[in-house]
Amino acid sequence: MTVPTWQQLLRTLESEIASGTLQPGQPAPSQRAAARRWGVSVATVTRVYAEATRRGWLHARVGSGTVVARPAAPSSPPPAAGLHDLAMNAPRVPRHLNASALLRDAFARLANGRAHALLDRAGQASEAPQHVEAAAQWLSTLGIDAQPCRTFVTPGAQAGLLVALRSAVGEGGGMACEPLVNPGLVAAAEFVGARLLPVAVDAEGPKPEAVEALAVTRGLRALYASPSCSNPLALHWSARRRQALAAVAEKHDLWVIEDDDLLPMDPATLPLCALAPERTLLIVGLSKLAGFALRTGFVHVPRALVDAYRRHLRAAVWMASPVLAEIAAHWLGTGLMDELVQARRQDAMQHQAIAAALLGGHGYRAPAFGTHGWLPLAKPWDAERFAFHARRHGVAVAADGEFRLAGVRGWAGVRLALSSTASSAELREALEALAHLLAHGPKTG
């Protein structure tokens, strides 16, 4: 079987680090330089670097680029059979739904006539109007006044985020964000040339006065928001905090990039897009709701950015796959997507209850519907050491170094992805192992 190119390059990178060609603390080649060197696309390098970061070989740090990790513990043992992977935040399709049947039905519908209509659209230059209309109608159920003329269909939330950064922040522009952020945001900002500026947070989200100070002193253009369950810190921004941040954005003429895949699972709180509709770009991806096979995202943008977003979307990805967009539109129209959302929410609440019972005494936090949570660590633990010993106990976790921006201190901890295990019993087993490790230390493992 042919090994995918990105996996071959991952092995090459691993060999260079292991041999000392790339030393701990040394900057790794930029993604563009690596793409030129290896003769591949930047997207391929992004995947290699993302996996290398997840494995702890690289740290992505805004301001200093991506550097080779300085290990705080011996190299992790190789993955073992039966390893519980709580590191990759890739939720499975809710277990009581038959993923194979869902996809089989979707493709059967395409085979019965829809595929021909999609493939036969000669000169197709943009998304099909019915897909955009379906997206806008669904977004309108989430608490915003979505309009088709301001709605875009993208090949996943990451593509939507990349274009949003290019349209609203641009090269050299500053964007405030939490001190620990999704590596996908770091990669997108590096690609665009935007500056990510960490802002002080508390249990309710970023502090408005801290965002305002950055707006005055650092020339902010935007605020990054993932308010339902931020990644990785699992902060749920309160309604009061969202209103205050919307006011700051209006006062200082900031764009808000609201990247919130879990918004459909958070019906009780208005999105920032509803509070500052002419300042906010809302991005909702479907893969965390319906499974990673459905790489489709919806983006709703302010009127002032519609033309720029359309232009940059065409330059970056041209358009989303009409086939996947058709499946998404069908699921939206039949109510299946809402069923998937409710199933995901039910699963998440069950998983979070297990996590709270086993790890709540150790400071674990997450909103009840979150698909991941944050476990803070105190001495004698640091995240790398804890991740190493957790793996020896059969559990993979994501250490804070994967998410940390340059210059950020504190926030020692690990992210736990709760919806990637095969069953609730497996999740409980994994979390019990972590609870035992926290209670008794590494020597008992």
mmCIF file of N, CA and C in Angstrom, residues 13 17 22 26 28 48-50 52-60 66-69 401-402:
data_model
loop_
_atom_site.group_PDB
_atom_site.id
_atom_site.type_symbol
_atom_site.label_atom_id
_atom_site.label_comp_id
_atom_site.label_asym_id
_atom_site.label_seq_id
_atom_site.Cartn_x
_atom_site.Cartn_y
_atom_site.Cartn_z
ATOM 1 N N LEU A 13 10.839 14.357 8.689
ATOM 2 C CA LEU A 13 10.994 15.352 9.748
ATOM 3 C C LEU A 13 11.411 14.688 11.052
ATOM 4 N N ILE A 17 14.929 15.370 13.256
ATOM 5 C CA ILE A 17 14.942 15.761 14.667
ATOM 6 C C ILE A 17 15.718 14.737 15.488
ATOM 7 N N LEU A 22 17.959 18.849 13.121
ATOM 8 C CA LEU A 22 17.167 19.931 13.702
ATOM 9 C C LEU A 22 17.254 19.791 15.216
ATOM 10 N N GLN A 26 15.638 25.037 17.907
ATOM 11 C CA GLN A 26 15.971 25.606 16.602
ATOM 12 C C GLN A 26 14.699 25.849 15.798
ATOM 13 N N ALA A 28 12.136 25.645 12.971
ATOM 14 C CA ALA A 28 11.872 24.772 11.828
ATOM 15 C C ALA A 28 11.687 25.649 10.593
ATOM 16 N N VAL A 48 1.647 18.065 7.880
ATOM 17 C CA VAL A 48 2.836 17.468 8.505
ATOM 18 C C VAL A 48 3.162 18.179 9.811
ATOM 19 N N TYR A 49 3.181 19.508 9.781
ATOM 20 C CA TYR A 49 3.542 20.273 10.971
ATOM 21 C C TYR A 49 2.487 20.117 12.069
ATOM 22 N N ALA A 50 1.220 20.041 11.665
ATOM 23 C CA ALA A 50 0.167 19.869 12.670
ATOM 24 C C ALA A 50 0.321 18.541 13.393
ATOM 25 N N ALA A 52 3.140 16.777 13.614
ATOM 26 C CA ALA A 52 4.389 16.838 14.378
ATOM 27 C C ALA A 52 4.191 17.625 15.668
ATOM 28 N N THR A 53 3.374 18.672 15.623
ATOM 29 C CA THR A 53 3.060 19.439 16.827
ATOM 30 C C THR A 53 2.263 18.595 17.804
ATOM 31 N N ARG A 54 1.270 17.858 17.277
ATOM 32 C CA ARG A 54 0.464 16.996 18.147
ATOM 33 C C ARG A 54 1.323 15.956 18.849
ATOM 34 N N ARG A 55 2.347 15.457 18.157
ATOM 35 C CA ARG A 55 3.218 14.440 18.742
ATOM 36 C C ARG A 55 4.288 15.037 19.655
ATOM 37 N N GLY A 56 4.347 16.365 19.702
ATOM 38 C CA GLY A 56 5.302 17.000 20.605
ATOM 39 C C GLY A 56 6.660 17.253 20.008
ATOM 40 N N TRP A 57 6.827 17.051 18.699
ATOM 41 C CA TRP A 57 8.130 17.285 18.073
ATOM 42 C C TRP A 57 8.356 18.764 17.796
ATOM 43 N N LEU A 58 7.274 19.489 17.512
ATOM 44 C CA LEU A 58 7.361 20.914 17.187
ATOM 45 C C LEU A 58 6.456 21.703 18.111
ATOM 46 N N HIS A 59 6.804 22.967 18.317
ATOM 47 C CA HIS A 59 5.929 23.926 18.996
ATOM 48 C C HIS A 59 5.722 25.102 18.053
ATOM 49 N N ALA A 60 4.471 25.470 17.832
ATOM 50 C CA ALA A 60 4.164 26.633 17.000
ATOM 51 C C ALA A 60 4.025 27.842 17.906
ATOM 52 N N THR A 66 7.653 28.391 14.099
ATOM 53 C CA THR A 66 7.592 27.017 14.594
ATOM 54 C C THR A 66 8.991 26.561 14.941
ATOM 55 N N VAL A 67 9.156 26.046 16.165
ATOM 56 C CA VAL A 67 10.476 25.618 16.623
ATOM 57 C C VAL A 67 10.432 24.151 17.015
ATOM 58 N N VAL A 68 11.588 23.530 16.992
ATOM 59 C CA VAL A 68 11.704 22.154 17.452
ATOM 60 C C VAL A 68 11.506 22.129 18.959
ATOM 61 N N ALA A 69 10.686 21.215 19.440
ATOM 62 C CA ALA A 69 10.367 21.161 20.865
ATOM 63 C C ALA A 69 11.586 20.769 21.670
ATOM 64 N N GLY A 401 1.841 22.839 25.328
ATOM 65 C CA GLY A 401 2.799 23.372 24.365
ATOM 66 C C GLY A 401 2.295 23.383 22.935
ATOM 67 N N GLU A 402 1.305 22.543 22.626
ATOM 68 C CA GLU A 402 0.750 22.517 21.276
ATOM 69 C C GLU A 402 -0.069 23.773 20.973
#
